Each structure stands twice: as structure tokens, then as C-alpha cells.
Tab-separated table of C-alpha atoms in Angstrom:
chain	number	residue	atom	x	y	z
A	1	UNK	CA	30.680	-32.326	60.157
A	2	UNK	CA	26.962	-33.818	60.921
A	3	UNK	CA	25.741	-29.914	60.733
A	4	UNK	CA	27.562	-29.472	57.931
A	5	UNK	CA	25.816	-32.818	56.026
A	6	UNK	CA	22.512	-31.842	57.195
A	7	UNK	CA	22.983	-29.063	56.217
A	8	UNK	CA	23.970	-29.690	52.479
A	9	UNK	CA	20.960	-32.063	52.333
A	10	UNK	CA	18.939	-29.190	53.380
A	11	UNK	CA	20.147	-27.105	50.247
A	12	UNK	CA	20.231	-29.803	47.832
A	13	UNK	CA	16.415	-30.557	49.270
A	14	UNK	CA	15.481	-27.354	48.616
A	15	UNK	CA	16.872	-26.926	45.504
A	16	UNK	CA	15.286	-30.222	44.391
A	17	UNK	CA	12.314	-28.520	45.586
A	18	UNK	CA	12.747	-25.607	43.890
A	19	UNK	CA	13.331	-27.242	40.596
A	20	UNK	CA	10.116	-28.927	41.032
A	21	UNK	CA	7.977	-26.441	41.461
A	22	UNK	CA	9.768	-24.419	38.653
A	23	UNK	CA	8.838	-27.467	36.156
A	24	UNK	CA	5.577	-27.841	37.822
A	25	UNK	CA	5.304	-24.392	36.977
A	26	UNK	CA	6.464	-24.562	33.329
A	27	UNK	CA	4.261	-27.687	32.550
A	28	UNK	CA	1.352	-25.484	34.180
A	29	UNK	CA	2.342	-22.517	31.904
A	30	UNK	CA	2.862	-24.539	28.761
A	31	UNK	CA	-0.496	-26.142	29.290
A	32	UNK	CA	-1.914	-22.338	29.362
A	33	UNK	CA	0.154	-20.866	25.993
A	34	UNK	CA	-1.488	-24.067	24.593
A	35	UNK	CA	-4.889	-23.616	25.525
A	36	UNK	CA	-7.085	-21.754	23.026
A	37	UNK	CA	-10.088	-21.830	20.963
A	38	UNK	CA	-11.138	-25.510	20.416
A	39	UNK	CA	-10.040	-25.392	16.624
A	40	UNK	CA	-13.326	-27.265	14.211
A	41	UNK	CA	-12.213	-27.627	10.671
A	42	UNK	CA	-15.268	-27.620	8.267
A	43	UNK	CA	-15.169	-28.849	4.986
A	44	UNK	CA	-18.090	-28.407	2.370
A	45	UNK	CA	-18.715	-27.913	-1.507
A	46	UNK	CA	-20.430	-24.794	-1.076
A	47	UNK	CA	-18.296	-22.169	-3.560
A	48	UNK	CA	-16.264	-19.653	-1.445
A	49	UNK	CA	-18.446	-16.217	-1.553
A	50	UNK	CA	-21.507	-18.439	-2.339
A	51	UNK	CA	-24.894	-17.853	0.103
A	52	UNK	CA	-24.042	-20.728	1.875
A	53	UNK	CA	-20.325	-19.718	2.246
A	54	UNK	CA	-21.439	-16.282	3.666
A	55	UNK	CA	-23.853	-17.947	6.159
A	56	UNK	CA	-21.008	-19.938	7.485
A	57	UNK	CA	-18.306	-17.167	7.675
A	58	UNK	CA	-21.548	-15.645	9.703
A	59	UNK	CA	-21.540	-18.034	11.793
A	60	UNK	CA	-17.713	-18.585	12.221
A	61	UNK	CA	-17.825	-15.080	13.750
A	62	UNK	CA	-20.510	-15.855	16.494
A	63	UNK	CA	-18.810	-19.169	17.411
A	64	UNK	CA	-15.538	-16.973	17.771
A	65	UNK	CA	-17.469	-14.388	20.058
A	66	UNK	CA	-18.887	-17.697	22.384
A	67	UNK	CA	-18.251	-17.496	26.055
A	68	UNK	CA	-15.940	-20.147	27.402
A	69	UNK	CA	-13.346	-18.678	24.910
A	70	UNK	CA	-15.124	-19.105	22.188
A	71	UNK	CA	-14.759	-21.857	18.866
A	72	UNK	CA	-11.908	-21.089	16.151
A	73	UNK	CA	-14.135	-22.898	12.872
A	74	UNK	CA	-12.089	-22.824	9.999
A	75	UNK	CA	-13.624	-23.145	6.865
A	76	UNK	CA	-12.462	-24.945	3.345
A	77	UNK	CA	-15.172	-24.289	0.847
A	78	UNK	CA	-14.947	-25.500	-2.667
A	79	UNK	CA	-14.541	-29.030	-2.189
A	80	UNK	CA	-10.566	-28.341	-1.229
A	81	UNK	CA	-10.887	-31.530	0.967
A	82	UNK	CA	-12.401	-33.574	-2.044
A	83	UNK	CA	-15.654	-35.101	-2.683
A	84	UNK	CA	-17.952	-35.825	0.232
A	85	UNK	CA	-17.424	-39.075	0.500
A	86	UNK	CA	-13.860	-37.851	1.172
A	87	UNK	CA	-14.506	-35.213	3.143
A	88	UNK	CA	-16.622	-37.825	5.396
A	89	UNK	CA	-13.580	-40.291	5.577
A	90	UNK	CA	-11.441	-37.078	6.799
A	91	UNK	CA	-13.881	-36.593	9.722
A	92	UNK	CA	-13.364	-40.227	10.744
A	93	UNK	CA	-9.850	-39.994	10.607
A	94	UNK	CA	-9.651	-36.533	12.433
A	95	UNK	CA	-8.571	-34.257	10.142
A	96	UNK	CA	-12.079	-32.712	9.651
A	97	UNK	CA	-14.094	-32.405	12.896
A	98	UNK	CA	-17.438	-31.236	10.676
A	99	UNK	CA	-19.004	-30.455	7.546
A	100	UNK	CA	-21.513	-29.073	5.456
A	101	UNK	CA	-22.592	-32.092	3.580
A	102	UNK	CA	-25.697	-33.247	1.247
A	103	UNK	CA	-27.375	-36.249	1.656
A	104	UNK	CA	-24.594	-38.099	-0.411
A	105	UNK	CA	-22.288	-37.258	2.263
A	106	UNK	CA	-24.517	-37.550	5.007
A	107	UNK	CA	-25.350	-40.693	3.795
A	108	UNK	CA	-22.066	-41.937	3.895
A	109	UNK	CA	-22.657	-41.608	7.923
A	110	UNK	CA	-26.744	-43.127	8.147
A	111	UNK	CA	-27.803	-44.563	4.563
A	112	UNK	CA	-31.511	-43.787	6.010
A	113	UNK	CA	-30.766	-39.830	5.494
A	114	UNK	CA	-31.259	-40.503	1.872
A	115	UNK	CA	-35.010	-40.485	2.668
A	116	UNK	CA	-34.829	-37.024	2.686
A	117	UNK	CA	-34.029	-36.539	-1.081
A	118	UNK	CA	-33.740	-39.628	-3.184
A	119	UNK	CA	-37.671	-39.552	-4.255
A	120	UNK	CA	-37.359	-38.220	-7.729
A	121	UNK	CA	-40.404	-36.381	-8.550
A	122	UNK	CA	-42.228	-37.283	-5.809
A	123	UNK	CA	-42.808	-33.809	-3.890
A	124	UNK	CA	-45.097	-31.435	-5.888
A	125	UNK	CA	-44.561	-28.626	-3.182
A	126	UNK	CA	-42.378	-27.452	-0.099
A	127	UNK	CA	-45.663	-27.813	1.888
A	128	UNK	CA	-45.235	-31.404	1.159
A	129	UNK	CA	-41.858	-31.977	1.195
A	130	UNK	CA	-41.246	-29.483	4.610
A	131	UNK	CA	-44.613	-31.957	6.289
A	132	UNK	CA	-42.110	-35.651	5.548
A	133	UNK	CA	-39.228	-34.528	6.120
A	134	UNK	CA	-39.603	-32.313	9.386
A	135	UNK	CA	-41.201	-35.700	11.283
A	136	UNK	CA	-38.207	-38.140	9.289
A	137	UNK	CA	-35.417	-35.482	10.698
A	138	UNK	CA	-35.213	-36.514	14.581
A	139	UNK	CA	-34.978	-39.947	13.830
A	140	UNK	CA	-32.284	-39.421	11.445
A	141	UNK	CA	-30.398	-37.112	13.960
A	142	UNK	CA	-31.189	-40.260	16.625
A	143	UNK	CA	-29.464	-42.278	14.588
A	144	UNK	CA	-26.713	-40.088	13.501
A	145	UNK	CA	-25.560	-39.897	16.909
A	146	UNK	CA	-25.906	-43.724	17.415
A	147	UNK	CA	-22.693	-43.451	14.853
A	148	UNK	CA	-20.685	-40.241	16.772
A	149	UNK	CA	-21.946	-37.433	15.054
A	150	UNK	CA	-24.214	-34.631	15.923
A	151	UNK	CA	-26.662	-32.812	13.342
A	152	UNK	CA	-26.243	-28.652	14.181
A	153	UNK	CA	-28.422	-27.802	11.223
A	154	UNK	CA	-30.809	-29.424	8.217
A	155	UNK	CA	-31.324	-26.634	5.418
A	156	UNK	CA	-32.056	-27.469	1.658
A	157	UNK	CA	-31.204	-25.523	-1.559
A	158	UNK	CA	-34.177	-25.202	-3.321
A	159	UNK	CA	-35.453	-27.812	-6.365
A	160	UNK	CA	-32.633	-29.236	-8.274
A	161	UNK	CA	-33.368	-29.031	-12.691
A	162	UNK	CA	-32.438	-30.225	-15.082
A	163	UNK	CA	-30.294	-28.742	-17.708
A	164	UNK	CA	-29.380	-30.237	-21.028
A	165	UNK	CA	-27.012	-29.069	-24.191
A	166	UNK	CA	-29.762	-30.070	-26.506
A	167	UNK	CA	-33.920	-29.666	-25.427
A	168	UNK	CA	-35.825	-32.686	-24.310
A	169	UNK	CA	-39.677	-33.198	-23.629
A	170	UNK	CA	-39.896	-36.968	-22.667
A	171	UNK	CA	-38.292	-39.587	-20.544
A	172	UNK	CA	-37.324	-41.420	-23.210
A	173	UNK	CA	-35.187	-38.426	-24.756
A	174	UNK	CA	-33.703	-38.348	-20.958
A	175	UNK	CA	-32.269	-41.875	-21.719
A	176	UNK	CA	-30.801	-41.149	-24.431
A	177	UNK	CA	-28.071	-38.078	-22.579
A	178	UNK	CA	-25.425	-38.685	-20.788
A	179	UNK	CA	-26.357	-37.566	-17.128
A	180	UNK	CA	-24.111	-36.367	-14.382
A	181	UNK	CA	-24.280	-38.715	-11.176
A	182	UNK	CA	-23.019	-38.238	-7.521
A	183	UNK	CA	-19.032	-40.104	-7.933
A	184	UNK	CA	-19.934	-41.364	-4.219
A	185	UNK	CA	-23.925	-42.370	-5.135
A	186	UNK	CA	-22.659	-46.080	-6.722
A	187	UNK	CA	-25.858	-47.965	-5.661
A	188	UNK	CA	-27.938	-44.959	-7.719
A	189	UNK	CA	-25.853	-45.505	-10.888
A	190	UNK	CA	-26.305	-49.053	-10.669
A	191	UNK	CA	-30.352	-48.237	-10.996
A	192	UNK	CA	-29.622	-45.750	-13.531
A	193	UNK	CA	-27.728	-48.299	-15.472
A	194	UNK	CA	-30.407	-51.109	-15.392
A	195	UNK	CA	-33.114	-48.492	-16.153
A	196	UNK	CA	-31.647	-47.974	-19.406
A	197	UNK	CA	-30.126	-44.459	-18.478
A	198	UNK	CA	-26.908	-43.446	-18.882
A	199	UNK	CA	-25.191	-41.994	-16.042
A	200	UNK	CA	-21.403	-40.621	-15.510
A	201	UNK	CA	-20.134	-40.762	-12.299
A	202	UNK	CA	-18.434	-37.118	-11.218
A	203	UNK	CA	-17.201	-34.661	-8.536
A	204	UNK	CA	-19.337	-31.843	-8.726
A	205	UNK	CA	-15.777	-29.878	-9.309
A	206	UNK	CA	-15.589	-31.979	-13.243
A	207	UNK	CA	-19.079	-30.975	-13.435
A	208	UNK	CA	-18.072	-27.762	-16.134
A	209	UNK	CA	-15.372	-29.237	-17.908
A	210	UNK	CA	-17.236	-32.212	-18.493
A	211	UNK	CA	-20.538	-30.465	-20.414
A	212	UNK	CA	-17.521	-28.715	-22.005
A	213	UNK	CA	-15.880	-31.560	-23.538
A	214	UNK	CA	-18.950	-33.184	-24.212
A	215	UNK	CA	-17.989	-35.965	-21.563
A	216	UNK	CA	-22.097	-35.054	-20.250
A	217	UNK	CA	-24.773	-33.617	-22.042
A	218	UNK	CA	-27.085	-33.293	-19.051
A	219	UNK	CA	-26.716	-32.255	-15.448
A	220	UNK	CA	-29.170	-32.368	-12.424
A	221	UNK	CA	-28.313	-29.342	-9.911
A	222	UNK	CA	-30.190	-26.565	-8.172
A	223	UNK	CA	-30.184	-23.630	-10.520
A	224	UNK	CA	-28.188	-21.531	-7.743
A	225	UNK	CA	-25.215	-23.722	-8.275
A	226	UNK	CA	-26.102	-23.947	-11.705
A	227	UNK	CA	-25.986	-19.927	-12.471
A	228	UNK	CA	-22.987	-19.280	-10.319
A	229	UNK	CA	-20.822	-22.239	-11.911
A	230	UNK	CA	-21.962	-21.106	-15.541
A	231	UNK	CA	-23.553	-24.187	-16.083
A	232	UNK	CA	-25.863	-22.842	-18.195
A	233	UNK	CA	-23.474	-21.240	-20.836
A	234	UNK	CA	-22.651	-24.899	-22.023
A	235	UNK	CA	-25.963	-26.490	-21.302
A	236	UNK	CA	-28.605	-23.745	-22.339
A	237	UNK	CA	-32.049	-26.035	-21.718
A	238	UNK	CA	-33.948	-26.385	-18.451
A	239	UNK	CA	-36.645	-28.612	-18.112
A	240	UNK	CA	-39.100	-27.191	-15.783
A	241	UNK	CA	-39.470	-30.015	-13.338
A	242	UNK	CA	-38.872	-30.084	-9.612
A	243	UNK	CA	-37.081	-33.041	-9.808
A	244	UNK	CA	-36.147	-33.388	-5.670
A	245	UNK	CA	-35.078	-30.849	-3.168
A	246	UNK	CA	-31.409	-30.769	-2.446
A	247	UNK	CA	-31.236	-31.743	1.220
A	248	UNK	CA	-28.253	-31.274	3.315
A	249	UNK	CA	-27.195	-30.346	6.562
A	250	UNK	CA	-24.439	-29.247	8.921
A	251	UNK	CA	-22.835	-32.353	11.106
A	252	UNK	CA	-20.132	-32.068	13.858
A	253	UNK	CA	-18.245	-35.374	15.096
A	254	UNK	CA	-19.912	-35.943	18.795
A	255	UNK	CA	-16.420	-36.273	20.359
A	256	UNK	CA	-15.590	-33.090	19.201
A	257	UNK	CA	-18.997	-31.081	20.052
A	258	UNK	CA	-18.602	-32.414	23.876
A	259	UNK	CA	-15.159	-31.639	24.506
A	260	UNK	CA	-16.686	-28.535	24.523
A	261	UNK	CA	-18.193	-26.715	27.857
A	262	UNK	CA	-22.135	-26.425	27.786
A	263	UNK	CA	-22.517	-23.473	28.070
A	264	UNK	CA	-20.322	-22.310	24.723
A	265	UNK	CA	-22.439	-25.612	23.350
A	266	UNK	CA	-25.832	-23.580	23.693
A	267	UNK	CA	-24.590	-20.469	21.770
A	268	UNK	CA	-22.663	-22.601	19.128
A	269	UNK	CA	-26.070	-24.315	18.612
A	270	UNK	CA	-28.082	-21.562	18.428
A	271	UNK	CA	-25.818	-20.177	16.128
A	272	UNK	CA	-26.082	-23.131	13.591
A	273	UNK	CA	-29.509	-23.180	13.711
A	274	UNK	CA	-29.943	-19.360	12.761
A	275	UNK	CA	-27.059	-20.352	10.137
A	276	UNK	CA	-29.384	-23.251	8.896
A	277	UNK	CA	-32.643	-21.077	8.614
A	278	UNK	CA	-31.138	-18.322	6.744
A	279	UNK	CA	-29.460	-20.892	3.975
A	280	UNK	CA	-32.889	-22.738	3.328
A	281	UNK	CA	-34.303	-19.524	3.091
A	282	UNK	CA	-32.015	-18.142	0.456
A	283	UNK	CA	-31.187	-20.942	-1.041
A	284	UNK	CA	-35.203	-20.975	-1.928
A	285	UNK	CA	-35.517	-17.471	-2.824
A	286	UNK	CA	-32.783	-17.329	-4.952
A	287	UNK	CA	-33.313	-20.922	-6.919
A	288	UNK	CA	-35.962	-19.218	-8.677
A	289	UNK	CA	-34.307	-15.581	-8.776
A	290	UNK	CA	-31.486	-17.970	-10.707
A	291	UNK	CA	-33.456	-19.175	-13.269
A	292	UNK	CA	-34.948	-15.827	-14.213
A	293	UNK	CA	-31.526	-14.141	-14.101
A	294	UNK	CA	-30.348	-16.914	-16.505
A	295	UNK	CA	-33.418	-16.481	-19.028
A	296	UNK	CA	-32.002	-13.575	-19.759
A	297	UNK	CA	-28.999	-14.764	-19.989
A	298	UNK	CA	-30.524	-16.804	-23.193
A	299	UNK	CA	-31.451	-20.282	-20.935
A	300	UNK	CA	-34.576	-21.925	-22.627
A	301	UNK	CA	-37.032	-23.185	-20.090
A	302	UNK	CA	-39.129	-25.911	-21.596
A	303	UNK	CA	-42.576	-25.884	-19.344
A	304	UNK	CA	-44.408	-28.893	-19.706
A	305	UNK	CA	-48.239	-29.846	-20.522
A	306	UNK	CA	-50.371	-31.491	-17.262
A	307	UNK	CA	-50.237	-35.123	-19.834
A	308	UNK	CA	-46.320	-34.583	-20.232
A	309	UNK	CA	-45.431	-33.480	-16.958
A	310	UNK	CA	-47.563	-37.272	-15.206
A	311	UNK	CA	-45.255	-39.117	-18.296
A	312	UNK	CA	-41.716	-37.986	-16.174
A	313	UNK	CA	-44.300	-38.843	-12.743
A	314	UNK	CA	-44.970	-42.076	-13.791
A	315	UNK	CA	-41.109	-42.917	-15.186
A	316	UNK	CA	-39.339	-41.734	-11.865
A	317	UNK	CA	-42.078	-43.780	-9.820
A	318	UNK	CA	-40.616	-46.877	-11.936
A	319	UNK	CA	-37.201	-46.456	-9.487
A	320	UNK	CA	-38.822	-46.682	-6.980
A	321	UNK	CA	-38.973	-50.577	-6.292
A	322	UNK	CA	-35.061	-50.590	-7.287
A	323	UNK	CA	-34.649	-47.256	-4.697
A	324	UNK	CA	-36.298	-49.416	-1.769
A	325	UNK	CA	-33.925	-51.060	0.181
A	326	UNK	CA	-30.674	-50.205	-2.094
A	327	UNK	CA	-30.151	-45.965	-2.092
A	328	UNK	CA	-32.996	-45.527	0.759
A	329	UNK	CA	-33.635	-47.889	3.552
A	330	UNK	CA	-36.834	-49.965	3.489
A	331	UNK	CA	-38.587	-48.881	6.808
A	332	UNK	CA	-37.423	-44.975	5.865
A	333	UNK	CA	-38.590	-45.600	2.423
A	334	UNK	CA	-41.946	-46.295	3.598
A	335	UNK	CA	-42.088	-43.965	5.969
A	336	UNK	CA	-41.879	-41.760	3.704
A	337	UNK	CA	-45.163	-43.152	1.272
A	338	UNK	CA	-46.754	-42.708	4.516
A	339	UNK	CA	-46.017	-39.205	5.930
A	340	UNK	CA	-46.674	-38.021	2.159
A	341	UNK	CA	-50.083	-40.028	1.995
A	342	UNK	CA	-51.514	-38.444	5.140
A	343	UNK	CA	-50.169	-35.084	4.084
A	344	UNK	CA	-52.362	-35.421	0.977
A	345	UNK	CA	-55.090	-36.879	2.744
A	346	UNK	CA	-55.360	-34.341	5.084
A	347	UNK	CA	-54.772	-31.174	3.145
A	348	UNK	CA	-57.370	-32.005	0.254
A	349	UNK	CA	-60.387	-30.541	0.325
A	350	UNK	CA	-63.600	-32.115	1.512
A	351	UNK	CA	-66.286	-33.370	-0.955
């Protein structure tokens, strides 16, 4: 009877055993059916098909091809995940791990990255803007990551116009339109407001139906956007001002960018950064290719005199007391009088 116990117990061990190792086995297997691609969800405003679109599909594929098993980015283009500030809420939440963002998104993450843009007027070339902003950029991406997120790419889309229903010459005509404003830029309507302009807050999406309506009469984009949204059609004037550079950039949540291995990291990077280059460098080229293409599309450009052109100067250096310390942080704010000061200094020529 005692060999017979001992050996039951010796089955029912071994069976236990067995049964073990078979859900040891299973929990092992289920882990590898679940492994995959780390999955990054992307959203941006950039129009599906657009430059920028195409640079990031570009880039989809090499982060696909990484070793390690590669990156699965999925990108929603055409502000499907709403407005930036939205878009930067979903990233804190989860449901977005990156984005292509402006500095009104971007923002939303390090107020000082508006230092980068909000300077109406005050660049008169790339030379100058490229000189401030490539020695602001690593201490924005500092303190990016300070707040969990990493900065794959900076790239800009050329010199946002104006574009009106009706033609304009002088600041004080400006005041009298109704602009489009950033819906998530509240501290720069506020300005606006007490400046004696009058802004309407938007999505970029309402941007169209709004000139159509008549709900704006005036709209500040880069002609790109401009051309390929048809802005034009319903707002046929362009003042020929390089009003700011459109600054944006491509951001990853830090969480996200080190749950994956280094070595994929150094390909996805290098990846963004070729993504980044080739964006700026379109979105440049074909700014101005935009506005010729739309000339002859019937667009009026209205080129200003060297007297009118230092009138709009002189008005868009009024905001800048009221941009200090509200839309741009003080100590990037003058950082930025600085960098562009020395620029000039050094690059004019000598008596």
C-alpha cells in the first residue's frame, strides 16, 4: 500500500510538474506572440500627401527597417487628433507617444520654445534667424527633457504671410481685419486684443470655412499651407512681409524613446534628423515656389516701399514689451535681443 501511495504522489508530482512547465511555457509563448514593434503613434497638422507628410511616411519606413525589430510609427496627419494643444494633452495621457508640433504645441510642453518664433518681424533673413535660434535650440531641448520629452528633430516651414480678402498697405488697415489666431495661443490674443487688433481664435482645420463665411478676413500662414489649402482663392492679397518663420519640431515622450534598445535608438535618431533636414529644406524652397505658383493663379502681392515696410517694423516692435514675460519667457526673450544683436554686429561690414 506505502508503494502504491508513493507512488501516486510520484504521478500526481509529476503531473503537477508537468502542468507547470506547460503554463510556464504558455506564459513564455504568449509573452513572444505579443512582442513586436514598439508601436509610436504620431499626431501632427501636416495635410496627408503634404511635404511634410511624405518626409514622415519616409521616415516611418526606416524606423520599420531598424535593427532590434524595428519601430511600427503610425501616423495621423490632418489634425485627426485635434488641435495641438490636444494632440499635446493626448501624449500626456498616452494615447499619442509623439508628434509633429509647432511652437504652439511645443509650447504647451516648455513656454520658452516660443522664443523661436513669436518675434513678429524681427528676422530680416534665415542667416539671422538660423544664427538665434541654432544656439536657443539645446537649451530648449535641455529643458524639454526636464518635462519627459525628447526633441528628434527642429525644422521650420519657411516665412509665414499674410493674406487678406481685401489689400492693405499699413498697420493701421491690419487693425481694422479680422485676423486668424492660434485657438491654443490665449496669452497672444490677449495682446492682440489690447493692441487694438482684432483676432479670432481658430483650429487651423476652420481656417477655410471661416475666410469663406466671412467669419476672418485675414490669415497669417506660410504660403505652402496657404496654396495647398486654397487659401488664396478666398483671400486673394499677400502682403510681402516675412512676418516670422514657422518653427516646429518633432518630439517623442522620453518614456517611450527609452523603452527602446540603443542601438534601434541611434538609427531612429538618425532617421529623424535626415527627416528634419529635408522638411526645412523644402518647406523653404517651396514657400516661395508657392507664392509664384499662386500669382498665377491671380494672388496680388503688394511689395512694400523701404518707409512702409520700417512702419509694420516699428508696429510689431510695439508687442514686444506685452510679448516679454507673457507668450515668451523673459530670460529667452532676451536672449534672443542678444544672439540677434551680435549677429548684426558681427556680420556688418567694417567702416
Amino acid at each position: 500500500m506505502t508503494r502504491i501511495l508513493l507512488t501516486r504522489n510520484r504521478l500526481a508530482g509529476g503531473c503537477i510538474l508537468a502542468v507547470g512547465l506547460m503554463l510556464l511555457c504558455g506564459l513564455n509563448l504568449t509573452k513572444v506572440w505579443a512582442a513586436g514593434p514598439t508601436r509610436v503613434s504620431l499626431g501632427t497638422l501636416a495635410p496627408r500627401g503634404s511635404i511634410y507628410h511624405q518626409s514622415l511616411q519616409s521616415m516611418a519606413e526606416k524606423w520599420r527597417q531598424a535593427p532590434g525589430g524595428g519601430v511600427r510609427l503610425v501616423i495621423y496627419p490632418d489634425g485627426t487628433q485635434g488641435g495641438e494643444a490636444d494632440m499635446v494633452r493626448l501624449m500626456r495621457v498616452g494615447t499619442l507617444q509623439a508628434g509633429l508640433l509647432t511652437t504652439v504645441g511645443l509650447s504647451e510642453l516648455e513656454p520658452g520654445v516660443a522664443g523661436l518664433q513669436s518675434f513678429p518681424l524681427a528676422f530680416r533673413d534665415f542667416d539671422e534667424f538660423d544664427y538665434v535660434n541654432q544656439r536657443l535650440r539645446p537649451m530648449m531641448e535641455r529643458r524639454l527633457a526636464e518635462k519627459g520629452f525628447v526633441m528628434l528633430f527642429w525644422a521650420d516651414a519657411g516665412w509665414v504671410r499674410y493674406f487678406f480678402k481685401e489689400p492693405i498697405s499699413t498697420p493701421e488697415e491690419l487693425k481694422q481685419r479680422k485676423l486668424f489666431a492660434w485657438s491654443g495661443s490665449v496669452e497672444q490674443v490677449d495682446i492682440m486684443k489690447q493692441l487694438g487688433y482684432n483676432p479670432v481664435p481658430l483650429e487651423t482645420a476652420d481656417i477655410l470655412t471661416s475666410l469663406q463665411t466671412g467669419l476672418i478676413n485675414a490669415v497669417s500662414v506660410p504660403p505652402i499651407y496657404a496654396a495647398r489649402s486654397q487659401f488664396h482663392s478666398y483671400a486673394p492679397h499677400m502682403l510681402d512681409l516675412k512676418w516670422a518663420v514657422l518653427v516646429g519640431g518633432l518630439v517623442i515622450k522620453q518614456s517611450t524613446w527609452e523603452s527602446i534598445p540603443p542601438e534601434t535608438r541611434k538609427v531612429l535618431a538618425e532617421a529623424a534628423e535626415a527627416a528634419g533636414r529635408e522638411i526645412q529644406a523644402n518647406g523653404r524652397k517651396e514657400g516661395d515656389e508657392a507664392v509664384a505658383a499662386m500669382e498665377k493663379r491671380g494672388l496680388q502681392v503688394r511689395r512694400l516701399t523701404p518707409e512702409l515696410e520700417a512702419r509694420w517694423v516699428a508696429a510689431a516692435a510695439e508687442t514686444y514689451p506685452k510679448i516679454r514675460g507673457t507668450i515668451v519667457p523673459a530670460d529667452i526673450f532676451d536672449e534672443v535681443q542678444r544672439l540677434l544683436k551680435e549677429y548684426r554686429s558681427s556680420s556688418s561690414p567694417s567702416p
